[in-house]
Coordinates of C-alpha atoms in Angstrom, one line a residue:
M167 CA 95.4 3.9 -78.3
A168 CA 92.4 5.6 -79.4
K169 CA 91.3 5.2 -83.2
H170 CA 92.3 8.1 -85.4
K171 CA 95.5 8.9 -83.3
Y172 CA 98.3 8.0 -85.7
I173 CA 99.9 10.4 -88.0
L174 CA 101.8 9.2 -91.0
A175 CA 105.1 11.5 -91.5
L176 CA 106.1 11.0 -95.5
D177 CA 109.8 12.1 -95.1
Q178 CA 110.8 12.7 -98.8
G179 CA 114.9 13.0 -98.7
T180 CA 117.6 13.7 -101.5
T181 CA 118.6 10.0 -101.5
S182 CA 115.8 8.0 -99.8
S183 CA 112.1 8.1 -99.1
R184 CA 110.8 7.5 -95.5
A185 CA 107.4 6.7 -93.9
I186 CA 107.0 7.4 -89.9
I187 CA 104.4 6.8 -87.9
F188 CA 103.9 8.2 -84.7
D189 CA 101.6 7.9 -81.9
G190 CA 99.7 10.4 -79.9
N191 CA 102.7 10.7 -77.9
G192 CA 105.2 11.3 -80.2
E193 CA 106.8 8.0 -80.4
I194 CA 107.7 6.3 -83.4
K195 CA 105.2 3.1 -84.1
A196 CA 106.6 1.7 -87.4
R197 CA 108.5 3.3 -90.4
A198 CA 110.0 1.9 -93.4
Q199 CA 112.8 3.6 -96.0
A200 CA 113.1 3.0 -99.9
E201 CA 116.3 4.5 -101.7
Y202 CA 116.1 5.4 -105.5
A203 CA 118.3 6.1 -107.9
Q204 CA 120.5 9.2 -108.2
I205 CA 120.9 10.3 -111.7
Y206 CA 124.2 12.5 -113.1
P207 CA 123.8 13.3 -116.9
R208 CA 126.9 15.2 -116.6
E209 CA 129.7 16.9 -114.2
G210 CA 127.8 19.0 -111.6
W211 CA 124.3 17.9 -112.9
V212 CA 121.8 15.8 -110.3
E213 CA 118.4 14.6 -111.3
H214 CA 115.6 12.3 -109.8
D215 CA 112.8 10.4 -111.6
P216 CA 109.6 12.0 -110.0
V217 CA 107.7 9.2 -111.0
E218 CA 110.3 7.0 -108.6
I219 CA 110.0 9.3 -105.9
F220 CA 106.5 9.3 -105.9
S221 CA 106.4 5.3 -106.2
S222 CA 108.8 5.4 -103.0
V223 CA 106.7 7.3 -100.9
A224 CA 103.7 5.1 -101.8
A225 CA 105.3 1.9 -101.2
T226 CA 107.1 2.9 -98.1
A227 CA 103.6 4.5 -96.5
S228 CA 101.8 1.2 -97.3
E229 CA 104.5 -1.0 -95.7
A230 CA 104.5 1.3 -92.6
I231 CA 100.9 1.0 -92.3
A232 CA 101.2 -2.7 -92.9
R233 CA 104.1 -3.1 -90.5
L234 CA 101.9 -1.5 -87.6
G235 CA 98.9 -3.7 -88.7
I236 CA 96.3 -0.9 -88.6
N237 CA 94.0 0.3 -90.9
R238 CA 94.1 3.6 -93.2
A239 CA 91.1 4.8 -91.2
D240 CA 93.1 4.7 -87.8
I241 CA 95.7 7.4 -89.5
A242 CA 94.2 10.8 -88.5
A243 CA 96.4 13.0 -91.1
I244 CA 99.3 12.8 -92.9
G245 CA 102.4 15.4 -92.6
I246 CA 104.7 15.8 -95.5
T247 CA 108.4 17.1 -95.4
N248 CA 110.6 17.3 -98.5
Q249 CA 113.7 18.0 -100.1
R250 CA 113.8 21.7 -100.6
E251 CA 114.4 23.6 -104.1
T252 CA 114.4 20.4 -106.0
T253 CA 112.3 21.4 -109.3
I254 CA 109.6 19.4 -111.0
V255 CA 107.4 20.3 -113.6
W256 CA 104.5 18.4 -115.3
D257 CA 101.7 18.3 -117.5
K258 CA 98.4 19.6 -115.9
R259 CA 96.4 17.0 -117.7
T260 CA 98.2 13.9 -117.9
G261 CA 100.5 14.4 -114.8
A262 CA 103.4 13.2 -116.9
P263 CA 106.7 15.4 -115.8
V264 CA 108.1 16.8 -118.8
Y265 CA 111.7 16.6 -117.3
N266 CA 113.2 14.6 -114.7
A267 CA 113.5 16.7 -111.4
I268 CA 116.4 18.9 -111.2
V269 CA 117.7 18.4 -107.6
W270 CA 119.1 21.4 -105.0
Q271 CA 122.1 20.0 -105.6
C272 CA 122.5 20.9 -109.5
R273 CA 124.9 23.1 -110.8
R274 CA 123.5 23.4 -114.2
T275 CA 122.6 26.9 -114.2
A276 CA 125.7 28.4 -112.4
E277 CA 126.3 30.0 -115.7
M278 CA 122.6 31.6 -116.0
C279 CA 123.1 32.7 -112.1
D280 CA 126.4 34.5 -112.7
K281 CA 124.9 36.8 -115.6
L282 CA 122.1 37.7 -113.1
K283 CA 124.8 39.1 -110.7
A284 CA 126.4 40.9 -113.3
D285 CA 123.3 42.4 -114.2
G286 CA 123.3 43.8 -110.9
L287 CA 120.5 42.2 -109.6
S288 CA 121.7 40.3 -106.5
E289 CA 120.2 43.0 -103.9
T290 CA 116.7 43.2 -105.7
I291 CA 116.4 39.5 -105.2
Y292 CA 117.9 39.4 -102.0
K293 CA 115.7 42.1 -100.6
K294 CA 112.7 40.3 -101.6
T295 CA 113.4 36.4 -101.0
G296 CA 116.2 36.6 -98.3
L297 CA 118.2 34.4 -100.8
P298 CA 121.5 35.1 -102.6
I299 CA 121.7 34.2 -106.5
D300 CA 122.5 30.9 -106.6
A301 CA 122.1 27.9 -108.4
Y302 CA 121.0 26.5 -105.5
F303 CA 117.2 27.6 -105.7
S304 CA 114.3 26.6 -108.0
A305 CA 113.6 29.8 -109.8
T306 CA 116.5 29.2 -112.3
K307 CA 116.1 25.5 -112.8
I308 CA 112.7 26.2 -113.7
K309 CA 113.8 28.5 -116.1
W310 CA 116.2 26.1 -117.4
I311 CA 113.5 23.6 -118.1
L312 CA 111.4 26.0 -120.0
D313 CA 114.1 26.9 -122.3
N314 CA 115.5 23.8 -123.0
V315 CA 112.7 21.2 -123.2
D316 CA 111.0 21.0 -126.6
G317 CA 107.6 22.7 -126.4
A318 CA 107.8 23.4 -122.6
R319 CA 107.5 27.2 -122.8
Q320 CA 104.6 27.4 -124.8
K321 CA 102.7 24.8 -122.5
A322 CA 103.3 26.8 -120.3
Q323 CA 102.1 30.2 -121.1
N324 CA 99.1 28.2 -122.3
G325 CA 98.6 27.0 -118.6
E326 CA 99.2 23.4 -119.3
L327 CA 102.1 23.1 -117.3
L328 CA 102.6 23.1 -113.2
F329 CA 105.4 23.7 -111.2
G330 CA 106.1 22.5 -107.8
T331 CA 108.7 21.6 -104.9
V332 CA 108.5 17.9 -104.3
D333 CA 105.7 18.8 -101.4
T334 CA 103.5 20.3 -104.2
Y335 CA 104.0 17.2 -106.6
L336 CA 103.1 14.4 -104.1
M337 CA 100.2 16.2 -103.0
W338 CA 99.0 16.9 -106.6
K339 CA 99.7 12.6 -106.8
L340 CA 98.4 11.8 -103.8
S341 CA 95.0 13.6 -104.0
A342 CA 94.9 12.8 -107.8
G343 CA 95.1 16.3 -108.7
A344 CA 92.8 17.7 -106.2
I345 CA 95.6 19.7 -104.4
F346 CA 97.9 22.0 -105.9
A347 CA 99.3 23.9 -103.3
T348 CA 102.5 24.3 -100.9
D349 CA 103.4 25.9 -97.8
Y350 CA 105.2 29.1 -96.9
T351 CA 108.7 27.6 -96.2
N352 CA 108.8 25.7 -99.6
A353 CA 107.6 28.8 -101.3
S354 CA 110.6 31.0 -99.4
R355 CA 113.1 28.7 -101.3
T356 CA 111.9 29.0 -105.0
Q357 CA 113.7 32.7 -105.4
L358 CA 110.0 34.0 -106.3
F359 CA 108.2 34.2 -103.6
N360 CA 108.4 37.5 -101.3
I361 CA 109.1 36.6 -97.6
H362 CA 108.0 40.0 -96.5
T363 CA 104.7 40.5 -98.6
L364 CA 104.0 36.3 -98.4
K365 CA 103.1 36.6 -102.1
W366 CA 104.7 35.3 -105.4
D367 CA 106.1 38.1 -106.6
D368 CA 105.5 39.6 -110.2
E369 CA 108.8 41.3 -110.9
L370 CA 110.9 37.8 -110.3
L371 CA 108.4 36.0 -112.0
A372 CA 109.0 38.8 -115.1
L373 CA 112.7 38.5 -114.4
F374 CA 113.0 34.6 -114.7
D375 CA 110.6 34.6 -117.3
I376 CA 108.2 32.0 -115.5
P377 CA 104.3 32.1 -116.0
R378 CA 102.3 32.6 -112.8
C379 CA 100.0 30.1 -113.7
M380 CA 102.5 27.4 -113.1
L381 CA 102.4 28.2 -109.4
P382 CA 100.8 26.3 -106.5
T383 CA 98.5 28.4 -103.5
V384 CA 101.0 28.7 -100.8
L385 CA 99.8 28.0 -97.6
P386 CA 100.5 27.9 -93.6
S387 CA 102.6 24.8 -92.6
S388 CA 99.8 23.4 -90.4
G389 CA 96.3 23.2 -91.6
I390 CA 94.1 21.0 -93.9
F391 CA 95.5 21.3 -97.3
G392 CA 93.5 18.7 -98.7
F393 CA 92.9 15.1 -98.6
T394 CA 94.4 12.0 -100.3
D395 CA 92.2 10.4 -103.2
E396 CA 90.9 6.8 -102.5
S397 CA 92.6 5.2 -105.1
V398 CA 96.1 6.0 -103.6
F399 CA 95.6 4.7 -99.8
G400 CA 92.1 3.5 -100.1
A401 CA 90.8 6.3 -97.7
K402 CA 90.5 10.0 -97.7
I403 CA 93.2 11.2 -95.2
P404 CA 93.7 14.8 -94.7
I405 CA 97.0 16.2 -95.5
A406 CA 97.4 18.7 -92.5
G407 CA 100.9 19.8 -92.4
V408 CA 103.7 20.5 -94.7
A409 CA 107.3 21.7 -94.6
G410 CA 110.6 21.6 -96.3
D411 CA 112.4 19.3 -94.4
Q412 CA 114.9 22.2 -92.1
Q413 CA 112.2 24.1 -91.4
A414 CA 110.2 20.9 -90.4
A415 CA 113.3 19.6 -88.5
L416 CA 113.3 23.1 -86.6
F417 CA 109.9 22.8 -85.4
G418 CA 110.3 18.8 -84.4
Q419 CA 113.3 20.0 -82.4
R420 CA 111.0 22.5 -80.7
C421 CA 113.4 25.4 -81.0
F422 CA 110.0 27.7 -81.0
T423 CA 112.0 30.8 -79.1
R424 CA 114.2 32.9 -80.9
G425 CA 117.8 32.3 -80.7
A426 CA 117.5 28.6 -80.6
V427 CA 119.3 26.7 -83.3
K428 CA 119.6 23.3 -84.8
N429 CA 121.4 21.3 -87.3
T430 CA 120.6 18.3 -89.3
F431 CA 123.3 16.1 -90.2
G432 CA 122.0 14.7 -94.0
T433 CA 123.4 14.8 -97.1
G434 CA 124.0 18.3 -96.6
C435 CA 124.2 20.1 -93.0
F436 CA 121.4 22.7 -92.5
L437 CA 121.6 24.7 -89.9
L438 CA 118.7 27.1 -88.7
M439 CA 118.2 29.4 -86.3
N440 CA 114.8 31.0 -85.4
T441 CA 114.7 34.8 -85.3
G442 CA 111.2 35.0 -84.2
G443 CA 109.3 38.2 -86.4
E444 CA 112.5 39.5 -87.6
A445 CA 113.2 38.7 -91.0
I446 CA 117.2 39.4 -90.2
E447 CA 119.4 40.4 -93.4
S448 CA 122.7 38.6 -93.3
K449 CA 125.7 40.5 -93.7
H450 CA 127.7 37.3 -93.4
G451 CA 126.5 34.8 -96.2
L452 CA 123.6 33.4 -94.6
I453 CA 120.2 33.3 -95.9
T454 CA 116.8 34.5 -94.6
T455 CA 114.1 32.3 -94.7
L456 CA 110.7 31.4 -93.6
A457 CA 110.2 29.3 -90.6
A458 CA 106.9 26.6 -90.4
M459 CA 104.3 29.0 -89.6
R460 CA 100.9 27.8 -87.9
D461 CA 98.7 31.0 -89.3
N462 CA 99.6 34.1 -91.6
T463 CA 102.0 35.5 -89.3
P464 CA 105.5 35.5 -90.5
R465 CA 108.2 33.8 -88.6
Y466 CA 111.4 33.9 -89.9
A467 CA 114.8 32.0 -89.4
L468 CA 118.5 32.5 -90.6
E469 CA 119.9 29.6 -92.1
G470 CA 123.3 28.2 -93.5
S471 CA 123.6 25.4 -95.9
V472 CA 126.4 23.1 -96.0
F473 CA 126.2 21.1 -99.3
V474 CA 128.1 18.3 -98.3
G475 CA 127.8 17.1 -94.9
G476 CA 126.9 13.2 -94.9
A477 CA 127.2 12.8 -98.6
V478 CA 131.2 13.1 -97.6
V479 CA 130.9 9.6 -95.7
Q480 CA 128.8 8.2 -98.7
W481 CA 131.6 9.2 -100.7
L482 CA 134.3 7.5 -98.4
R483 CA 132.0 4.4 -98.8
D484 CA 130.7 4.0 -102.3
E485 CA 133.2 6.0 -104.4
M486 CA 136.4 5.5 -102.5
Q487 CA 135.6 2.1 -100.8
L488 CA 137.6 3.1 -97.4
V489 CA 134.5 1.7 -95.1
R490 CA 132.0 -0.7 -95.9
T491 CA 129.6 1.1 -94.1
A492 CA 128.6 4.4 -92.7
A493 CA 129.0 3.1 -89.2
E494 CA 132.7 2.2 -89.5
T495 CA 134.1 5.8 -90.0
E496 CA 133.6 6.1 -85.9
K497 CA 135.9 3.5 -85.0
Y498 CA 138.3 4.2 -87.4
A499 CA 138.2 8.2 -86.8
M500 CA 138.7 7.2 -82.9
S501 CA 141.6 4.7 -84.0
V502 CA 143.9 7.4 -84.3
P503 CA 144.6 11.0 -82.2
D504 CA 144.6 13.3 -85.1
T505 CA 144.7 14.0 -88.9
L506 CA 148.5 14.6 -88.4
G507 CA 147.6 17.9 -90.1
M508 CA 145.9 16.7 -92.7
Y509 CA 142.5 18.8 -94.0
L510 CA 139.5 17.4 -96.6
V511 CA 137.6 20.4 -97.6
P512 CA 134.4 18.3 -99.5
A513 CA 133.6 21.0 -102.2
F514 CA 132.2 18.5 -104.6
V515 CA 129.5 20.9 -105.8
G516 CA 130.9 24.2 -104.9
L517 CA 130.8 25.7 -101.6
G518 CA 127.5 27.0 -99.7
A519 CA 127.4 29.2 -96.6
P520 CA 128.9 31.4 -95.6
Y521 CA 131.2 31.2 -98.9
W522 CA 128.6 31.1 -101.6
D523 CA 131.6 29.6 -104.2
Q524 CA 129.7 27.4 -106.6
Y525 CA 133.0 27.0 -108.4
A526 CA 135.0 25.6 -105.6
R527 CA 135.7 22.0 -105.7
G528 CA 137.1 19.5 -103.4
T529 CA 140.8 19.5 -101.8
V530 CA 142.7 17.6 -99.9
T531 CA 145.4 19.1 -98.1
G532 CA 148.4 18.3 -95.6
I533 CA 148.9 14.9 -97.2
T534 CA 152.2 13.4 -96.0
R535 CA 154.0 9.9 -95.7
G536 CA 152.6 8.7 -92.8
T537 CA 149.0 9.5 -93.9
N538 CA 146.8 6.2 -93.7
R539 CA 143.0 5.4 -94.3
E540 CA 142.1 6.3 -90.9
H541 CA 143.3 9.8 -91.1
F542 CA 141.4 9.9 -94.0
I543 CA 138.2 8.9 -92.9
R544 CA 139.0 11.1 -89.6
A545 CA 139.6 14.5 -91.6
A546 CA 136.4 13.1 -94.1
L547 CA 134.0 13.6 -90.7
E548 CA 136.2 16.5 -88.9
S549 CA 135.4 18.5 -92.3
I550 CA 131.7 18.3 -91.3
A551 CA 132.1 19.6 -87.9
Y552 CA 134.7 22.5 -89.2
Q553 CA 131.5 23.2 -91.9
V554 CA 129.0 23.4 -89.3
N555 CA 131.3 25.9 -87.1
D556 CA 131.7 28.2 -90.1
V557 CA 128.2 28.8 -90.0
L558 CA 127.7 29.2 -86.7
C559 CA 130.2 31.6 -86.3
A560 CA 128.4 33.4 -89.1
M561 CA 124.8 33.3 -87.0
E562 CA 126.5 34.7 -84.5
K563 CA 127.7 37.9 -85.7
D564 CA 124.2 38.1 -87.3
C565 CA 122.1 37.3 -84.0
P566 CA 123.5 36.6 -81.3
P567 CA 122.9 33.3 -79.3
H568 CA 120.0 33.7 -76.5
G569 CA 120.2 31.7 -73.5
G570 CA 123.8 29.8 -73.8
K571 CA 125.5 27.8 -76.8
R572 CA 123.6 25.1 -77.4
L573 CA 123.3 23.2 -80.6
A574 CA 120.0 20.7 -81.2
V575 CA 121.1 18.1 -83.6
D576 CA 119.6 15.1 -85.7
G577 CA 119.7 13.1 -89.0
G578 CA 121.8 10.1 -90.1
A579 CA 125.0 11.3 -89.3
S580 CA 124.2 12.7 -85.6
A581 CA 124.4 9.1 -84.7
N582 CA 128.3 9.0 -84.9
N583 CA 129.3 10.0 -81.6
F584 CA 133.0 11.0 -82.8
L585 CA 131.4 13.6 -85.1
M586 CA 129.3 14.6 -82.4
Q587 CA 131.8 15.4 -79.8
F588 CA 134.2 16.8 -82.4
T589 CA 131.4 19.3 -83.5
A590 CA 131.2 20.2 -79.3
D591 CA 134.9 20.5 -79.4
I592 CA 135.4 23.0 -82.3
T593 CA 132.4 24.7 -82.0
G594 CA 132.0 25.3 -78.4
Y595 CA 128.5 24.6 -77.7
N596 CA 126.7 22.2 -75.9
V597 CA 125.5 19.4 -78.9
V598 CA 122.1 18.1 -77.8
R599 CA 120.9 14.9 -79.7
P600 CA 117.2 13.8 -78.8
A601 CA 116.3 10.3 -78.0
V602 CA 113.9 10.5 -81.3
V603 CA 116.6 12.0 -84.0
E604 CA 113.7 11.8 -86.6
S605 CA 113.3 15.5 -85.8
T606 CA 112.5 16.2 -89.6
A607 CA 109.6 13.6 -89.7
L608 CA 108.5 14.7 -86.4
G609 CA 108.2 18.1 -87.3
A610 CA 106.0 17.0 -90.1
A611 CA 103.8 14.9 -87.4
Y612 CA 103.6 17.9 -85.2
L613 CA 102.5 20.2 -87.9
A614 CA 99.4 17.8 -89.0
G615 CA 98.8 16.4 -85.6
L616 CA 98.5 20.4 -84.5
A617 CA 95.6 20.8 -87.0
T618 CA 94.0 17.8 -86.4
S619 CA 94.1 18.0 -82.3
V620 CA 96.4 15.0 -82.1
Y621 CA 98.8 17.1 -80.3
D622 CA 98.6 20.7 -78.6
D623 CA 100.4 23.6 -77.5
K624 CA 100.9 22.0 -73.9
F625 CA 102.0 18.7 -75.3
L626 CA 104.6 20.5 -77.2
A627 CA 105.7 22.6 -74.3
S628 CA 106.1 19.3 -72.1
P629 CA 109.7 18.2 -71.2
Q630 CA 111.4 15.7 -73.3
S631 CA 113.6 12.8 -71.5
G632 CA 116.6 10.6 -73.3
D633 CA 118.3 13.5 -74.7
S634 CA 122.6 13.1 -75.2
V635 CA 124.7 15.8 -74.5
F636 CA 128.2 16.3 -75.8
T637 CA 129.7 19.0 -74.0
P638 CA 133.1 20.7 -75.4
N639 CA 136.3 19.1 -74.1
M640 CA 139.3 20.9 -75.9
A641 CA 142.0 23.7 -74.8
N642 CA 141.2 26.8 -76.5
D643 CA 144.8 27.1 -78.2
T644 CA 144.0 23.5 -79.9
R645 CA 140.8 24.6 -81.1
N646 CA 141.6 27.5 -82.6
R647 CA 144.9 26.3 -84.1
L648 CA 142.7 23.8 -85.9
I649 CA 140.3 26.1 -87.3
D650 CA 143.3 28.3 -88.8
G651 CA 144.4 24.8 -90.5
W652 CA 140.8 24.7 -91.9
R653 CA 140.2 28.0 -93.1
D654 CA 143.8 27.9 -94.7
A655 CA 142.3 24.8 -96.3
V656 CA 139.4 26.2 -97.7
K657 CA 141.1 29.2 -99.2
K658 CA 143.0 26.6 -101.1
T659 CA 139.9 25.1 -102.3
M660 CA 138.5 28.5 -103.7
Y661 CA 141.6 29.6 -105.2
R662 CA 141.9 30.1 -109.0
D663 CA 143.9 32.0 -111.2

């Protein structure tokens, strides 16, 4: 292996940070992972400590490099992929965060969003950003910090505070303040960025009362953003690829053609369909967002976000204590033929696409005297597949699939064979799991490698091997009956007097 042919991918997720080193063939050579604290100050509020986020990223990067036994100079480039929408505001001079990171899952700004809707701003915001008004996105989180942290608004107006999604904060820290930038994919999730003009939008900034001087420069996802400071890694390494985690996964799954669709089974489930150069306005509750771009030519995707995907398995393990490990859920789910008509709707923080009900809460329906632990576990796993199917159905209405029904999958929960087969059965799609399921990190590595000539277009077009394919194997009447039951359960979840 020639020198300078390794790519370090930093995958900063909602519950953990990971560092993965890929070689020039796109193969994993080393990895490290560290979980960090989830902070819940009040019901519906979710925060992270930005200092802990950066410490976990730096530690895992150093650990992965040490495990491979290479010098930092052997790393051609760094690619960054990150949890999106999560909002950090910090002091420009000291680098100290003025408040904890407000996580994408946090619902504290729900009432603020209700007022924006009542003021008739939904269409204006959607036309510019492709996003519905929801506490999910960054704009209301920034406004909350400026309105609720003592002195923050005045400092922001004086040009003393910076805002960034996690990628921006990491680059600023890794470069000792030399890089203040983001990429188009992350900017498109703030609800402040016009996805058609590719610029921060003055009307939106005025609407949310956010000073422009807080905002980073926006660049294509593949290219040299800047270099790490020698005080961080002991070497000046180019940061050459940046994308929000789901757009990175779309790129890592090589979904380069219009109509190609992927789902990441992570904490949530995130389905993206490549729509090429067309920004499709969804009529069925989906988001129009920017895909990873190698230049300034817009590329778009339809997205459906499920707020609670793999998180329902964590809930089974940590809060309900029904399993000791996430992997056990596959065995228990397969030990019973069905759920005896039970449905679990895990609307713990509301429902995302296609419902967008921020006040819905988790519901269990159909419990009988015969319901046991195994049925409950199976229902939890099935709930993930049902939510994926809801989003796929909406996508098909907005943009019919091209070239057959194929769903590329990745993420931690994609290792669960029961879940993958049930997803194939309930959606009618061929579910394709690649040999390397680290598609998010791989996408960041591809973007960085393309910018530094470690990879090229010929390499990305080459055939992949080792895929696992799960084909639908359920009678249509059974499938339709199960889906009808699920949708009845969702209606109960959303019901309010």
